[in-house]
Coordinates of C-alpha atoms in Angstrom, one line a residue:
X109 CA 93.3 106.5 97.5
X110 CA 91.0 106.7 100.6
X111 CA 91.3 103.0 101.1
X112 CA 95.1 103.2 101.0
X113 CA 95.1 106.1 103.5
X114 CA 93.0 104.0 105.9
X115 CA 95.6 101.3 105.9
X116 CA 98.6 103.5 106.7
X117 CA 100.3 102.0 109.8
X118 CA 100.1 104.0 113.0
X119 CA 102.1 104.0 116.2
X120 CA 101.5 104.9 119.8
X121 CA 102.2 108.4 121.1
X122 CA 105.9 108.2 122.3
X123 CA 106.1 109.5 125.8
X124 CA 109.7 108.3 126.2
X125 CA 112.5 110.7 125.0
X126 CA 114.0 109.4 121.8
X127 CA 115.5 110.1 118.4
X128 CA 113.9 108.6 115.3
X129 CA 117.0 107.8 113.2
X130 CA 120.2 106.4 114.8
X131 CA 122.3 106.5 111.6
X132 CA 125.4 105.4 113.5
X133 CA 123.8 102.1 114.3
X134 CA 123.9 100.9 110.7
X135 CA 127.0 98.9 109.5
X136 CA 127.2 100.7 106.2
X137 CA 125.8 103.6 104.2
X138 CA 124.3 101.0 101.8
X139 CA 122.4 99.4 104.7
X140 CA 121.1 102.8 105.9
X141 CA 120.1 103.9 102.3
X142 CA 118.3 100.6 101.8
X143 CA 116.0 101.6 104.7
X144 CA 115.6 105.0 103.2
X145 CA 114.7 103.5 99.8
X146 CA 112.2 101.1 101.3
X147 CA 110.3 103.9 103.1
X148 CA 110.6 106.7 100.5
X149 CA 107.6 108.6 99.3
X150 CA 106.7 107.4 95.8
X151 CA 106.2 110.1 93.1
X152 CA 105.9 109.4 89.4
X153 CA 107.6 112.7 88.6
X154 CA 110.8 111.7 90.4
X155 CA 113.7 109.7 89.0
X156 CA 113.6 105.9 89.4
X157 CA 114.3 104.6 92.9
X158 CA 117.4 102.7 91.8
X159 CA 119.1 105.7 90.1
X160 CA 118.4 108.0 93.0
X161 CA 119.9 105.6 95.6
X162 CA 122.9 105.0 93.3
X163 CA 123.6 108.7 93.0
X164 CA 123.1 109.4 96.7
X165 CA 125.4 106.4 97.6
X166 CA 128.1 107.7 95.3
X167 CA 127.9 111.2 96.7
X168 CA 128.1 110.1 100.3
X169 CA 130.6 107.3 99.9
X170 CA 132.9 108.4 97.1
X171 CA 132.3 112.1 97.3
X172 CA 132.3 112.2 101.1
X173 CA 129.4 114.6 101.0
X174 CA 127.8 115.9 104.1
X175 CA 124.2 114.6 104.7
X176 CA 121.5 115.3 107.3
X177 CA 118.1 114.1 108.3
X178 CA 115.3 116.4 109.2
X179 CA 111.9 115.5 110.8
X180 CA 108.7 117.3 109.7
X181 CA 105.9 117.0 112.3
X182 CA 102.3 118.1 111.9
X183 CA 99.1 117.9 113.8
X184 CA 96.5 116.3 111.5
X185 CA 93.5 116.7 113.8
X186 CA 90.7 119.2 113.3
X187 CA 91.5 120.9 116.7
X188 CA 94.7 122.2 118.2
X189 CA 96.9 119.8 120.2
X190 CA 95.9 120.0 123.8
X191 CA 96.9 116.5 124.8
X192 CA 100.5 115.1 124.8
X193 CA 102.0 118.0 122.8
X194 CA 105.3 117.5 121.0
X195 CA 108.4 118.6 123.0
X196 CA 112.0 118.9 121.8
X197 CA 115.2 119.0 123.8
X198 CA 117.5 121.6 122.4
X199 CA 120.9 120.3 123.5
X200 CA 124.0 122.6 124.0
X201 CA 127.6 121.4 124.4
X202 CA 130.7 122.9 126.0
X203 CA 133.1 122.0 123.2
X204 CA 133.1 121.4 119.5
X205 CA 132.0 117.8 119.8
X206 CA 128.3 116.8 120.1
X207 CA 126.3 113.6 120.9
X208 CA 127.1 110.7 120.8
X209 CA 130.8 111.6 121.6
X210 CA 129.9 114.2 124.3
X211 CA 127.1 114.7 126.8
X212 CA 124.9 117.9 126.6
X213 CA 125.4 120.7 129.2
X214 CA 122.2 120.3 131.1
X215 CA 122.4 123.9 132.4
X216 CA 122.4 125.4 129.0
X217 CA 120.2 122.9 127.2
X218 CA 116.4 123.5 127.2
X219 CA 113.1 121.8 126.6
X220 CA 110.7 123.4 124.1
X221 CA 107.0 122.4 124.1
X222 CA 104.6 123.1 121.3
X223 CA 101.0 123.2 122.8
X224 CA 98.0 124.1 120.8
X225 CA 99.8 123.3 117.5
X226 CA 97.3 123.5 114.6
X227 CA 97.2 121.5 111.4
X228 CA 98.4 124.6 109.5
X229 CA 101.7 124.5 111.4
X230 CA 104.7 122.2 110.6
X231 CA 107.5 121.7 113.2
X232 CA 110.9 121.0 111.5
X233 CA 113.8 119.7 113.6
X234 CA 117.2 118.0 113.2
X235 CA 117.6 114.2 113.6
X236 CA 121.2 113.7 112.3
X237 CA 124.1 115.5 110.7
X238 CA 127.2 113.8 109.4
X239 CA 129.4 116.6 110.7
X240 CA 130.5 115.7 114.3
X241 CA 130.6 119.3 115.5
X242 CA 127.0 120.1 114.5
X243 CA 124.5 119.3 117.3
X244 CA 121.8 117.5 115.5
X245 CA 120.3 114.7 117.5
X246 CA 117.3 116.6 118.9
X247 CA 115.6 114.3 121.4
X248 CA 111.9 114.6 121.6
X249 CA 108.7 113.1 123.1
X250 CA 105.1 113.7 123.9
X251 CA 104.9 115.6 127.2
X252 CA 102.2 114.7 129.6
X253 CA 100.2 117.8 130.7
X254 CA 97.2 118.2 132.9
X255 CA 94.2 117.5 130.8
X256 CA 90.9 119.2 130.8
X257 CA 87.7 117.0 130.5
X258 CA 87.2 118.2 126.9
X259 CA 90.8 117.1 125.9
X260 CA 89.9 113.4 126.1
X261 CA 87.3 113.9 123.4
X262 CA 90.0 115.3 121.0
X263 CA 92.7 112.6 121.0
X264 CA 96.0 113.8 119.5
X265 CA 96.4 112.9 115.8
X266 CA 99.8 113.7 114.2
X267 CA 101.9 112.8 111.3
X268 CA 105.6 113.0 110.7
X269 CA 107.9 112.4 107.8
X270 CA 111.7 112.5 107.5
X271 CA 113.9 113.9 104.7
X272 CA 117.4 112.9 103.8
X273 CA 119.4 115.9 102.6
X274 CA 122.7 115.7 100.8
X275 CA 124.9 118.8 100.7
X276 CA 127.5 119.8 98.2
X277 CA 130.3 120.3 100.8
X278 CA 132.6 117.4 101.7
X279 CA 133.2 116.2 105.3
X280 CA 136.8 116.1 106.6
X281 CA 138.3 113.0 108.1
X282 CA 138.4 114.4 111.6
X283 CA 134.9 115.7 111.5
X284 CA 133.2 112.7 109.9
X285 CA 130.6 111.3 112.2
X286 CA 130.1 108.2 110.0
X287 CA 133.7 107.1 110.0
X288 CA 134.5 103.4 110.7
X289 CA 135.7 104.4 114.2
X290 CA 132.4 106.1 115.0
X291 CA 130.7 105.6 118.4
X292 CA 128.1 102.8 118.1
X293 CA 124.9 102.3 120.2
X294 CA 125.1 99.9 123.1
X295 CA 122.1 97.9 122.1
X296 CA 121.1 96.4 118.7
X297 CA 118.1 97.4 116.6
X298 CA 116.3 94.2 117.8
X299 CA 116.9 95.0 121.4
X300 CA 115.8 98.6 120.9
X301 CA 112.6 97.4 119.2
X302 CA 111.8 94.9 122.1
X303 CA 112.4 97.7 124.6
X304 CA 110.0 100.1 122.8
X305 CA 107.4 97.3 122.5
X306 CA 107.5 96.6 126.3
X307 CA 107.2 100.3 127.1
X308 CA 104.2 100.7 124.8
X309 CA 102.6 97.6 126.4
X310 CA 103.1 99.1 129.9
X311 CA 101.4 102.4 128.9
X312 CA 98.4 100.6 127.3
X313 CA 98.1 98.0 130.0
X314 CA 99.1 95.1 127.8
X315 CA 101.8 92.5 128.2
X316 CA 105.3 93.2 126.9
X317 CA 106.8 90.9 124.2

């Protein structure tokens, strides 16, 4: 088990504001759930992967069930986070429609920073909700703060995992964010990946791909 943990892939600390899961970018629910299935936490006590995905697909597609994605973030270091703490943008909107069909009201929206987070704390926040009128895309990033000399010794170590939650209530046609007429991102997954690689290279002094 220790050998497996040592080979878990890691990523650079994200200093650019972002969301982790752009559900609207997928062409179908099946494509989105295939990614979920490929990255799901394996547990022998749970039902088989295929049966879970089949049930979830049926609930979401045929049953028109509401679903959401939550992010769970935790400091895994021995010391509190003093370097590049997690920050979340709590967006507020003027009407009943939220992102990506409306822009946040910058006067009412606020940034929240979580300095000195310990490994005993877990920060939970929205990443997506199928209901259009539910603000859920909480943009976040690591905020650069003035470091003390001792901070460089304790580099930030963190871990996050996302959960797909399917509710019992159905989503109406006019409030369905995953409808065929939904707003799509302006760039593809490939273009987004290349952009993130270039930004990471700039921060580390390497060459962008």
